[in-house]
Every structure is written in structure tokens, then in C-alpha cells.
Short mmCIF file of C-alpha atoms and ligand atoms in Angstrom, two decimals:
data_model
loop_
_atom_site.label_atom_id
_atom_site.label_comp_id
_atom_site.label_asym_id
_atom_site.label_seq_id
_atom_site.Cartn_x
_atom_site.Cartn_y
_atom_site.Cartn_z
CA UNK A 1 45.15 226.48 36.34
CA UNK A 2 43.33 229.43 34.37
CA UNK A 3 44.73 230.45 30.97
CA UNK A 4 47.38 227.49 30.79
CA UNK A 5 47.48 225.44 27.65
CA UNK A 6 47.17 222.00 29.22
CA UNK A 7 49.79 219.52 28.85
CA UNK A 8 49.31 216.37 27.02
CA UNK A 9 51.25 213.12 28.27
CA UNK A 10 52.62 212.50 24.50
CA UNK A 11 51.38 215.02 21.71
CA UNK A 12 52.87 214.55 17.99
CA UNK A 13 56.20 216.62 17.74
CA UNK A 14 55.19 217.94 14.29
CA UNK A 15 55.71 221.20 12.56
CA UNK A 16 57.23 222.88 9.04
CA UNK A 17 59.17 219.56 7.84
CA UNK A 18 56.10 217.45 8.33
CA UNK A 19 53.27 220.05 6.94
CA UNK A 20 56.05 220.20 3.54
CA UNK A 21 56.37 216.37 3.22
CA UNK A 22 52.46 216.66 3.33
CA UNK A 23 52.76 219.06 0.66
CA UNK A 24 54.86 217.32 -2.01
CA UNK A 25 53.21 214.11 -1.27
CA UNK A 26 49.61 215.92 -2.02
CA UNK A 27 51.63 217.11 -5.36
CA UNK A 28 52.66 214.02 -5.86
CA UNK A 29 49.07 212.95 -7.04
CA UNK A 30 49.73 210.31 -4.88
CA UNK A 31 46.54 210.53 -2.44
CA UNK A 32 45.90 207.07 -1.94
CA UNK A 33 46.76 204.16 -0.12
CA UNK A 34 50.03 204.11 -2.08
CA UNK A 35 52.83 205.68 -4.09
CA UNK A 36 56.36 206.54 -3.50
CA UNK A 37 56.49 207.88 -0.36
CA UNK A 38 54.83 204.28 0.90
CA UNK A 39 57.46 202.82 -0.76
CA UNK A 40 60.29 205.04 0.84
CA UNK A 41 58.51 204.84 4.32
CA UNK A 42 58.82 201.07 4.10
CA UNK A 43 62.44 200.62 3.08
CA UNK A 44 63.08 203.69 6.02
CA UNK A 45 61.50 201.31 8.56
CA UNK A 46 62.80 197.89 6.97
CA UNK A 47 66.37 199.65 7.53
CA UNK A 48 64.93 201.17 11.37
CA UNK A 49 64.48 197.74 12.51
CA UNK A 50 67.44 195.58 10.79
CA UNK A 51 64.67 193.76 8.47
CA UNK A 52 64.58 193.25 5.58
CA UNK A 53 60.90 193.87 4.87
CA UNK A 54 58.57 196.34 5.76
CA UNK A 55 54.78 196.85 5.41
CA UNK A 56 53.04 199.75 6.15
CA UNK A 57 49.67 199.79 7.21
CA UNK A 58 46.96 202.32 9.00
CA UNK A 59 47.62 201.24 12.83
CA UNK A 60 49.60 198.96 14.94
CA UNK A 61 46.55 197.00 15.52
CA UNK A 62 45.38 196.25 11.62
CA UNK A 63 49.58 195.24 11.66
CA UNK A 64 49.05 193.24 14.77
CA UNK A 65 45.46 191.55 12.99
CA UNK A 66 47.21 190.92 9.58
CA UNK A 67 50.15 188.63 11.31
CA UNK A 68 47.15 186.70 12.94
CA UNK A 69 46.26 185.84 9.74
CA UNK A 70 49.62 184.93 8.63
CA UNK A 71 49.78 182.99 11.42
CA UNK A 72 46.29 181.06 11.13
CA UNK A 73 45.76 181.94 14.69
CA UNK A 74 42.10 180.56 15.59
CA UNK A 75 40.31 178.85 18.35
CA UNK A 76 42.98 176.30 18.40
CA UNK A 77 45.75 178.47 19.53
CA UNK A 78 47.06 179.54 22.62
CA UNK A 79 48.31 182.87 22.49
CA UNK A 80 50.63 183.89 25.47
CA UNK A 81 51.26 187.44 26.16
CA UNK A 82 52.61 190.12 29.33
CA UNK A 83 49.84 191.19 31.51
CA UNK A 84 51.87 194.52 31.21
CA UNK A 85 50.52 195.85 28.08
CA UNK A 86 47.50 197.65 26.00
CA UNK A 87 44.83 195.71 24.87
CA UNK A 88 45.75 196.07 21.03
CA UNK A 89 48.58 193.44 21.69
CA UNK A 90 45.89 190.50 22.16
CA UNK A 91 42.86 192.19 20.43
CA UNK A 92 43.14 190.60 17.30
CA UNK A 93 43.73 187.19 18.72
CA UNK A 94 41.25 187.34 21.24
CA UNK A 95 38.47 188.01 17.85
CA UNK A 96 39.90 185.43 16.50
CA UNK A 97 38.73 182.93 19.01
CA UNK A 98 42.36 182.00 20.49
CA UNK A 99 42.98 181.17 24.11
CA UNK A 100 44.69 183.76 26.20
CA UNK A 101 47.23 183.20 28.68
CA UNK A 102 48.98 186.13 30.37
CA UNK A 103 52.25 186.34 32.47
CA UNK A 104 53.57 188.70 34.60
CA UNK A 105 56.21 191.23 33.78
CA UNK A 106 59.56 191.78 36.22
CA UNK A 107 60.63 195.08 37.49
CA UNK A 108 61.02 196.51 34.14
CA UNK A 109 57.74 196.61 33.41
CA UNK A 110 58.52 193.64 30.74
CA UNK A 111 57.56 190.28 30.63
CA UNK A 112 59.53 188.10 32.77
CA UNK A 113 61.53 185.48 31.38
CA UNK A 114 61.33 182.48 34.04
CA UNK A 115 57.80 182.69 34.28
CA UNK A 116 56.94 182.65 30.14
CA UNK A 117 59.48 179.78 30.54
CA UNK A 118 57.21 178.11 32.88
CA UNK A 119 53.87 179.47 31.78
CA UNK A 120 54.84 177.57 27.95
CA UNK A 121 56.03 174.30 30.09
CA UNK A 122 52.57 173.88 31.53
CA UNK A 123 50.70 174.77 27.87
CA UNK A 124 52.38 172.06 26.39
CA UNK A 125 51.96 169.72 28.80
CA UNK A 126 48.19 170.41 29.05
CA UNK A 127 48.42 170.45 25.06
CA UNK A 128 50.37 167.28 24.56
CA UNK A 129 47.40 165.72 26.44
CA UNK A 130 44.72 167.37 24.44
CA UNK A 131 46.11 166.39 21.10
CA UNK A 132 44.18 168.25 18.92
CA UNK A 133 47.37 170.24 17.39
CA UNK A 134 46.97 169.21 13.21
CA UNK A 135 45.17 170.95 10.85
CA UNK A 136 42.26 169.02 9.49
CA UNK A 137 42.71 170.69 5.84
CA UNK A 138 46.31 170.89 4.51
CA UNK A 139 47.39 174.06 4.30
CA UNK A 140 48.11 175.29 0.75
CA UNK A 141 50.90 177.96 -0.01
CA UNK A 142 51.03 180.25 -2.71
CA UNK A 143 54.59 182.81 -3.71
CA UNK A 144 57.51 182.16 -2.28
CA UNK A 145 57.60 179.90 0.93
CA UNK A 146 57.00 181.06 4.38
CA UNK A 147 58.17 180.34 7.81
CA UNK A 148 55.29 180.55 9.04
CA UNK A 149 52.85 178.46 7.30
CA UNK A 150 55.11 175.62 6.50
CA UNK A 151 53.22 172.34 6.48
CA UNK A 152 55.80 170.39 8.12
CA UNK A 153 56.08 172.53 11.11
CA UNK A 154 52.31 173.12 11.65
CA UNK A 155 51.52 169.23 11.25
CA UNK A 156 53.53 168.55 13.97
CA UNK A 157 54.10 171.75 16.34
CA UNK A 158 51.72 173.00 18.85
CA UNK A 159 49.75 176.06 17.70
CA UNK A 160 51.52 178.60 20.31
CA UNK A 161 52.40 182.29 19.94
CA UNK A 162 54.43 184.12 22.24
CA UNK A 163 53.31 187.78 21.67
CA UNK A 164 56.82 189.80 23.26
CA UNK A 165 55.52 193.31 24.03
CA UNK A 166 58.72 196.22 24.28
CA UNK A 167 56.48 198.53 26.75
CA UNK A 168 57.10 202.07 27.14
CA UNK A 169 59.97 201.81 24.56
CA UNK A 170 61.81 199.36 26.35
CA UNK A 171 62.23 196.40 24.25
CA UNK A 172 62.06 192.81 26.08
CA UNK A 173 64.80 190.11 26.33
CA UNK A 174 64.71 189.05 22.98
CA UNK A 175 67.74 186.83 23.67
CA UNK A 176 66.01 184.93 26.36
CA UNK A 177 62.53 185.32 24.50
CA UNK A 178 64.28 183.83 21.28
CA UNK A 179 65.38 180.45 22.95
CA UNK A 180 62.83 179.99 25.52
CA UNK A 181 60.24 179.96 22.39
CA UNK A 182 62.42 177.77 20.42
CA UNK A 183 62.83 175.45 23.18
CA UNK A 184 59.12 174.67 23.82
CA UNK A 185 58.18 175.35 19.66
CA UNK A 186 56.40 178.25 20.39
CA UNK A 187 56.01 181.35 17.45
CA UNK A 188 57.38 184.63 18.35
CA UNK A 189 56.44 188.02 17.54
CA UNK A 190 57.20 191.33 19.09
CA UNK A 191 54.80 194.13 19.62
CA UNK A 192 56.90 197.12 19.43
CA UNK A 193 54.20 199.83 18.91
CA UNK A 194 55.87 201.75 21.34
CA UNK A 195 59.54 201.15 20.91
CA UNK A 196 60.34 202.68 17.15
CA UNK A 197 64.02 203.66 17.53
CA UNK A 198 65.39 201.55 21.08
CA UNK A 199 67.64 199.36 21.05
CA UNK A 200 68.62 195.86 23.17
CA UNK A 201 71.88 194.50 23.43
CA UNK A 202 72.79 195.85 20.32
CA UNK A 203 69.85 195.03 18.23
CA UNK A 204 67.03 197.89 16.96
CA UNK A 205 63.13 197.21 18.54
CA UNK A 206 61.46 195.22 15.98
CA UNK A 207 64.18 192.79 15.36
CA UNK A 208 63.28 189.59 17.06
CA UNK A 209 60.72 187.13 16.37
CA UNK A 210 59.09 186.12 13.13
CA UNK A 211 57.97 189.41 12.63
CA UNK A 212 57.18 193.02 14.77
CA UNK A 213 54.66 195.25 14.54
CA UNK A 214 55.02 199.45 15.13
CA UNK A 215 52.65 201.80 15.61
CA UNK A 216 52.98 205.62 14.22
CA UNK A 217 49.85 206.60 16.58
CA UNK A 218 49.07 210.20 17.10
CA UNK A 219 50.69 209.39 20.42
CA UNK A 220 53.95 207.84 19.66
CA UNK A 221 57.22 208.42 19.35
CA UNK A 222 56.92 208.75 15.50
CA UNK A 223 53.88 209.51 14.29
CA UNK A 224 51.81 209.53 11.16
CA UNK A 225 48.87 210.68 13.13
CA UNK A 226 47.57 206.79 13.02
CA UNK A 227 49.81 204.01 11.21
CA UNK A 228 51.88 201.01 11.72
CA UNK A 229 53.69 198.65 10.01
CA UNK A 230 55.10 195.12 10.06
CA UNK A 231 58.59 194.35 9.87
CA UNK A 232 59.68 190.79 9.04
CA UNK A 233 63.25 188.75 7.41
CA UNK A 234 60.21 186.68 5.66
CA UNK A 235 59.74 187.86 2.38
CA UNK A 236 56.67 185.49 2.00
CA UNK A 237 54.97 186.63 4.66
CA UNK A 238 55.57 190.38 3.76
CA UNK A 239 54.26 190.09 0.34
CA UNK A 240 51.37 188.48 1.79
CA UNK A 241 50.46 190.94 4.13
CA UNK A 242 50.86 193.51 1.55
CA UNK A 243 48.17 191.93 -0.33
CA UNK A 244 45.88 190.84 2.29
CA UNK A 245 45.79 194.71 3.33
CA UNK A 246 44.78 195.37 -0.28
CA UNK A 247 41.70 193.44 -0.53
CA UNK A 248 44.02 190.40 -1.69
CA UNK A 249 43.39 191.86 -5.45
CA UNK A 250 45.07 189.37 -7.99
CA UNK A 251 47.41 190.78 -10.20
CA UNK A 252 45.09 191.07 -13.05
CA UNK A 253 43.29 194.11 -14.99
CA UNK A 254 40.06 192.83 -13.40
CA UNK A 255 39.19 192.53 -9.54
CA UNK A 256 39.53 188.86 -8.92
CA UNK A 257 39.96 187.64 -5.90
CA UNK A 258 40.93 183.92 -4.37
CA UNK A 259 40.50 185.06 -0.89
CA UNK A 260 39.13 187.69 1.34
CA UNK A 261 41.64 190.41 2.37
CA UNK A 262 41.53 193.86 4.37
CA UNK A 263 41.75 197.65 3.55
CA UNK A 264 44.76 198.26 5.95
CA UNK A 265 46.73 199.93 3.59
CA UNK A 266 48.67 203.55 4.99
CA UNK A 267 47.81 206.28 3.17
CA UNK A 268 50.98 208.01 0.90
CA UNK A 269 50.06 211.54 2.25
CA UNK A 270 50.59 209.82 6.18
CA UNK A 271 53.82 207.97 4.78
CA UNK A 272 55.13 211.63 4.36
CA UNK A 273 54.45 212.75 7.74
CA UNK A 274 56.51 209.39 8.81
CA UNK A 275 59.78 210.22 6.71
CA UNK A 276 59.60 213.90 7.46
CA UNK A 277 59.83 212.26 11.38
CA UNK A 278 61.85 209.58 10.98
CA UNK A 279 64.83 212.27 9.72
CA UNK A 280 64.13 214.06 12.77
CA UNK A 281 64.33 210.57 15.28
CA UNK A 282 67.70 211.28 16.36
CA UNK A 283 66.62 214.76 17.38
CA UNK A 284 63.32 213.06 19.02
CA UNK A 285 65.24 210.37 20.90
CA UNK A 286 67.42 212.82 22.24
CA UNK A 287 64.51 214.73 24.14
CA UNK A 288 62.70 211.92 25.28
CA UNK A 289 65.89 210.88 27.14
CA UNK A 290 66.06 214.57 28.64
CA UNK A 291 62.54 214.29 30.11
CA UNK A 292 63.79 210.83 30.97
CA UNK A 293 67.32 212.43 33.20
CA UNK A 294 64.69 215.83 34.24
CA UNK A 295 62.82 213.31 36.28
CA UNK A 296 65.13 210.83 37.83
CA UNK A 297 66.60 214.24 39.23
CA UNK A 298 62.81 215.96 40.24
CA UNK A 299 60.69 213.33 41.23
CA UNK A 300 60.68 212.24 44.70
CA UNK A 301 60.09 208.84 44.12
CA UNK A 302 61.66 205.80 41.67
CA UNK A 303 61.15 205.56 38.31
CA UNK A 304 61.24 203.21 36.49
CA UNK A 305 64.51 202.68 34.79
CA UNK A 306 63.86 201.31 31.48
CA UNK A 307 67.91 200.25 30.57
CA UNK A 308 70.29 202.66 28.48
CA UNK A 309 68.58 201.99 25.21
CA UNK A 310 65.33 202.75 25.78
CA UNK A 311 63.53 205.15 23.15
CA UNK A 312 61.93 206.96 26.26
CA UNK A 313 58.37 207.37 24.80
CA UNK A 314 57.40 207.18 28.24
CA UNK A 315 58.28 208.00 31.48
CA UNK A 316 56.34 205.83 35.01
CA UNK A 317 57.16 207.77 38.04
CA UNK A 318 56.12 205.33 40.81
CA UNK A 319 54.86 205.94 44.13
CA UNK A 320 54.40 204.44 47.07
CA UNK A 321 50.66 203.52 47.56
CA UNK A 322 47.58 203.51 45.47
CA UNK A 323 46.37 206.49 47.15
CA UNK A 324 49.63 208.30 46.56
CA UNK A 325 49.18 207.33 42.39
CA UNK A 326 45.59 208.89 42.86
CA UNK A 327 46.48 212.17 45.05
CA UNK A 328 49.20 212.40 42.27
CA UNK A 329 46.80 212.17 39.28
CA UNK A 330 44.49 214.17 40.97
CA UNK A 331 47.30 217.40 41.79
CA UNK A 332 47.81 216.61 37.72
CA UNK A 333 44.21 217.02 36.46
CA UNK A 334 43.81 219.99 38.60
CA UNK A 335 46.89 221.51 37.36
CA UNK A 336 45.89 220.75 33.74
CA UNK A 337 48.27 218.47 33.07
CA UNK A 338 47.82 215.13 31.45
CA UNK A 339 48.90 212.01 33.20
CA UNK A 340 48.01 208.27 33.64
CA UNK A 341 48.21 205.06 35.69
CA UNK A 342 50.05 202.89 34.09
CA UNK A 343 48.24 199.96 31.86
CA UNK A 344 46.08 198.34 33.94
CA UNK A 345 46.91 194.58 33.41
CA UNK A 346 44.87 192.43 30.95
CA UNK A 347 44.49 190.01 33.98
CA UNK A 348 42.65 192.67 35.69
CA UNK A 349 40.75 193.46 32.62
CA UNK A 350 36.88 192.18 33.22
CA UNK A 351 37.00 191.30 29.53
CA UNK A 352 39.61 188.48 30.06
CA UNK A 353 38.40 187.43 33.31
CA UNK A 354 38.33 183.81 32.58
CA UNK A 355 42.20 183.66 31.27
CA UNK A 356 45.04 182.13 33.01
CA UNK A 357 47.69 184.78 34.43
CA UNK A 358 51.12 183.21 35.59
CA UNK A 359 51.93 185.92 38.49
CA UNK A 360 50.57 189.04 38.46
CA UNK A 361 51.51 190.44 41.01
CA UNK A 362 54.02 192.63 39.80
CA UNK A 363 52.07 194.30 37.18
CA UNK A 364 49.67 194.60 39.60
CA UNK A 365 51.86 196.58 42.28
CA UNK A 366 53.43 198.26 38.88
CA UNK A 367 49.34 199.35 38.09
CA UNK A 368 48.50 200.32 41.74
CA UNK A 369 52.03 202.45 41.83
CA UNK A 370 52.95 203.58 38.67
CA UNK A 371 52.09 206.85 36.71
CA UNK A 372 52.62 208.03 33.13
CA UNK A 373 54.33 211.59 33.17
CA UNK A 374 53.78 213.92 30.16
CA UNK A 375 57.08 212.96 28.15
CA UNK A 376 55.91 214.91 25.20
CA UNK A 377 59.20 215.28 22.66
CA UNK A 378 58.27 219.34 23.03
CA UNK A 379 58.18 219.90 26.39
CA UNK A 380 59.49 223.34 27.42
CA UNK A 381 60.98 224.77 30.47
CA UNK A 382 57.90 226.28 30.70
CA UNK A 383 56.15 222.97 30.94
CA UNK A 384 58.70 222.00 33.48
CA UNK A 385 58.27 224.35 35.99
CA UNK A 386 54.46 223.39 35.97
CA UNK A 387 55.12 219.70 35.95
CA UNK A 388 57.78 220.29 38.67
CA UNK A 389 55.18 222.95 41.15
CA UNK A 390 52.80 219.41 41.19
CA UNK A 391 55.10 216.86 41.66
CA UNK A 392 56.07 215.35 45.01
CA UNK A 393 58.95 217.26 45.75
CA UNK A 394 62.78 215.93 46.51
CA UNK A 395 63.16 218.42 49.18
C1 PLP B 1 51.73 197.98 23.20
C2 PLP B 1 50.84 198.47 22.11
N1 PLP B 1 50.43 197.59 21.19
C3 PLP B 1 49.66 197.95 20.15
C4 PLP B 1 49.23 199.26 20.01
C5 PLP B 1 48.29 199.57 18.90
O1 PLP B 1 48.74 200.53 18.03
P1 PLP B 1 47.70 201.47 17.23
O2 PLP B 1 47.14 202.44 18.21
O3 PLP B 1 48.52 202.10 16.17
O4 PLP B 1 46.64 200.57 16.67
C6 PLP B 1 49.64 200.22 20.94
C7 PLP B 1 49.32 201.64 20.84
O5 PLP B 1 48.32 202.18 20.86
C8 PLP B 1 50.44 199.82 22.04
O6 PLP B 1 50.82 200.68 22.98
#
């Protein structure tokens, strides 16, 4: 459509409050990798996500990479994650040499319980035969101790990480996810890049599992135009990760170094943009869950219903064909307005053609059915009357 602005699916709701927090950060002096408004951003998000640590780095996926190496993921691990999800969930463990095994989600869109139950029950198995599970060199720990690199549990434990993934800002069963993990001695994390600000049975995204991860994406729900961050109970493992995205410099006048870190620190002057929108989630949450109720009333067809305490970053109408999704997209792109399938499942992906899936089918009907609608935090009536002239009508 001549002359219209296109739509984006999820642009940055940003404006006066962020371009001042900018402002006094630049004043600050601070424009580096740190300084108080890293600091402030960090206790924010520790309090966000009922931790007690946060650590804020320059994407969800250098957050993602650093707990890999907290973790000692390598080629001896097994590293189980949804189908359902972007790539950056398994990225960094796939570089790192570790087996992937995918399961399918259930109608939510998140992974399904039974089947990571069962998926885990075979892994050990074929592990228990396998036997390779302890460390050739003993694993030495410096600061204050950490869950997650405790000798005595790595000796004897199977090298397995659950990777929980909260997609579209619906967090997963972290109640069932908690025990089924602890019942076959499997590590848990949660990816919650896209869930800053929902809530499950009570508890804030980012709260289960060893540790989470968020992303502050140009995309998401809060943004810092690209950040993330790692929230964790474990103050070892924080303090690590803090270090390890500094270069893991000694604390020393000189640069001394007893191992090789990362330069995945956020930048202060980004940190500002991320307070200035984490005052304004409320207000952000709010909308999401408007464009959330607009479509359940305008679209002809489901969508997905993503539980009462979803952040809404995004809403998936879903149709009912493959052609459908693509006359859909199509009638979008033509319109210009941006909209997308819905991830297309790692199983699917020819990178990871060789990994096991358990099911698939689901996030494969999800994939074939399933679109992203813009469910930008500014959308205007405006933007609703074009969105609603393209979509299948209810009448
Ligand atoms: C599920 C999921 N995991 C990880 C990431 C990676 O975050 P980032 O883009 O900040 O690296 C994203 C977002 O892009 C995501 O959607």
C-alpha cells in the first residue's frame, strides 16, 4: 500500500524517557562497558526475576554462551532442548561440540512435559551404557562454591542439560520441568529471552532452573537495542560470569589473566535505555495484552492462547493449512505489514539434521499453521484498521 509506513511485527517502544536516560548516562562519563547504571540495571532485573543475581551482558546469546561455560558443556554432553524455539537457545552448545536432542512442544507452543520425561529416560539409559560420564581432570574451583561445578556431583552425574525455553513470553512448566530434571539428574536452565515480565503459577520468567537468560533485543519486549542478562540464586556462578565477560581480568593493577574470558559486557549507555523501559513494563505489558484480546476478537481463526500470565511479546494467529499461513503472509507483505511463520523447528533445521527429535509433530503442524502478527507495544488504531482490512475476516 503506497505512502503507508509499514508495520513491523515488534519495533522498540522507545521515546523521551529512554533518549534522557541516554542522556544522563552519556553525562555520567560512564561510556563503557560499566558504571552505575549497569549496576542499577542488574539489581532491576535480579528483583524482575525473583533472583538474587543478575548479570548483564550484550545479547541473550553471549548470556546463553557464558552459562555453557559455567556449565563445562562440551562434546560430552547431551543438551536437550524444545524443537519450538530460535536457534540462539542451542547455538552455543551446538559450538561447543555437545549432542543435541530436541522434543516436541504441546499445544502451547512449549515443550511438553511427558515427552522431556521420556526423551531424558532413554539418554540415560543409552548413557549409563556408554559410561564415559567423569571428568578425566578434576575440576578446580576458585570464589565462593558453585552449584554447578561441584566435584561431587559432576564425578558421578551424567553430563545433561535441559535447556527450558518460555516461547513467545509464555514461560514453560517450571514445576514439572523442576522435578522431571531432578528425577533423572539432569541441569536446568531457562531461556527466557522472550518472556521478561510473565509470570507462571505465581513465579516471574527467569525463576526456575540453575540460572535464565533474557534478551533486551531490538525486538523484545524490553529492549536495550541488543542486550541480555543472566539471572541466577548462585552467587558463584554470577561472579563468574561477570568476569568471564570481562576478559577474566584478575583483580590486580596489571592485566593478568589465569584463564581466557569474553568481551560480553553491556554497555552503561544501553543499561539506561533498559531502566528507562523497565519503569515503563507495566505500561508495556498492558498493551501487549490489548493486541493480545484485539485479536482473539478479529481473527477468524485460533490463536494461540498462551495462559493468563503471559507477557504477550507475541501473538501466533493459526490457520488452517500451509497454504492458508502463506496466502496470509502473502495479503501481509503486500499490505506492508510485517509478519512471520512461526519458528521453524530445529528438527527441521538442515543444520541439525542428524539430531534426535522426540515428536515433532506438533511443532511441526504449529510451523506449517502458525503466524506471528505485528504485536508491536505502539500499535495504533490506525495500525489496526490495516491489520484488520488483511486479515481473514470473522464475518
Ligand atoms: C528463544 C530465544 N532465545 C535466545 C534469543 C537470543 O537473544 P539475542 O538476540 O539477544 O542474542 C532469542 C532472541 O533473539 C530468542 O527468541
Amino acid at each position: 500500500m503506497k505512502g503507508n509506513k509499514t508495520i513491523f511485527l515488534s519495533p522498540p517502544s522507545v521515546g523521551a524517557r529512554e533518549r534522557a536516560a541516554v542522556k544522563r548516562a552519556f553525562d555520567s562519563g560512564y561510556v563503557a562497558p560499566c558504571g552505575p547504571q549497569v549496576d542499577e540495571f542488574e539489581r532491576r532485573l535480579a528483583e524482575l526475576a525473583g533472583r538474587k543475581y543478575a548479570v548483564a551482558v550484550s545479547s541473550g546469546t553471549a548470556a546463553i554462551d557464558l552459562l555453557m561455560e559455567e556449565l563445562g558443556v562440551d562434546s560430552s554432553w547431551t543438551v536437550v532442548a524444545p524443537t519450538l524455539t530460535f536457534i540462539a537457545t542451542v547455538g552455543p552448545a551446538w559450538h561447543r561440540g555437545a549432542r543435541l536432542v530436541f522434543v516436541d512442544c504441546d499445544e502451547t507452543g512449549n515443550i511438553d512435559p511427558n515427552l522431556l520425561d521420556e526423551a531424558l529416560g532413554s539418554i540415560r539409559v543409552k548413557l549409563g551404557s556408554d559410561r564415559v560420564l567423569r571428568p578425566k581432570i578434576a575440576l578446580t574451583i576458585t570464589g565462593p562454591k558453585s552449584t554447578l561445578k561441584d566435584p561431587t556431583q559432576t564425578l558421578s552425574d551424567p553430563k545433561i542439560l535441559v535447556i527450558g525455553v518460555d516461547l513467545y513470553g509464555a514461560c514453560c512448566d517450571y514445576k514439572a520441568l523442576t522435578a522431571i530434571c531432578r528425577r533423572h539428574s539432569a541441569k536446568l536452565i531457562i531461556d527466557s529471552a522472550e518472556a521478561v515480565g510473565a509470570t507462571r503459577d505465581g513465579r516471574p520468567a527467569g525463576s526456575a532452573g540453575l540460572a535464565a537468560v533474557y534478551s533486551f533485543n531490538g525486538n523484545k519486549i524490553v529492549t536495550t537495542s541488543g542486550g541480555g542478562a543472566i539471572v541466577t540464586d548462585d552467587r558463584a556462578l554470577a561472579e563468574r560470569a561477570k568476569k568471564r565477560a570481562q576478559q577474566s581480568r584478575e583483580r590486580c593493577t596489571w592485566y593478568e589473566h589465569r584463564e581466557v574470558g569474553y568481551n560480553y559486557r553491556l554497555s552503561n549507555i544501553l543499561a539506561a535505555i533498559g531502566i528507562a523501559q523497565l519503569d515503563r513494563l507495566p505500561q508495556i505489558l498492558r498493551r501487549r495484552k490489548a493486541n493480545f484480546a484485539w485479536y482473539a476478537r478479529h481473527f477468524e481463526g485460533d490463536v494461540m492462547v498462551p495462559g493468563e500470565c503471559a507477557n504477550h511479546w507475541m501473538t501466533v494467529g493459526l490457520l488452517r493449512s500451509r497454504r492458508e499461513r502463506d496466502a496470509l503472509l502473502a495479503r501481509f507483505a503486500k499490505a506492508g505489514i510485517e509478519a512471520r511463520p512461526v519458528w521453524k523447528p530445529m528438527h527441521l533445521q538442515p543444520v541439525f539434521a542428524g539430531c534426535r527429535v522426540f515428536g515433532g509433530e506438533v511443532a511441526e503442524a504449529l510451523f506449517d499453521r502458525g503466524v506471528c502478527l505485528p504485536s508491536g507495544t505502539d500499535l495504533t488504531p490506525a495500525d489496526r484498521r490495516r491489520i484488520a482490512s488483511v486479515l481473514p475476516s470473522r464475518s
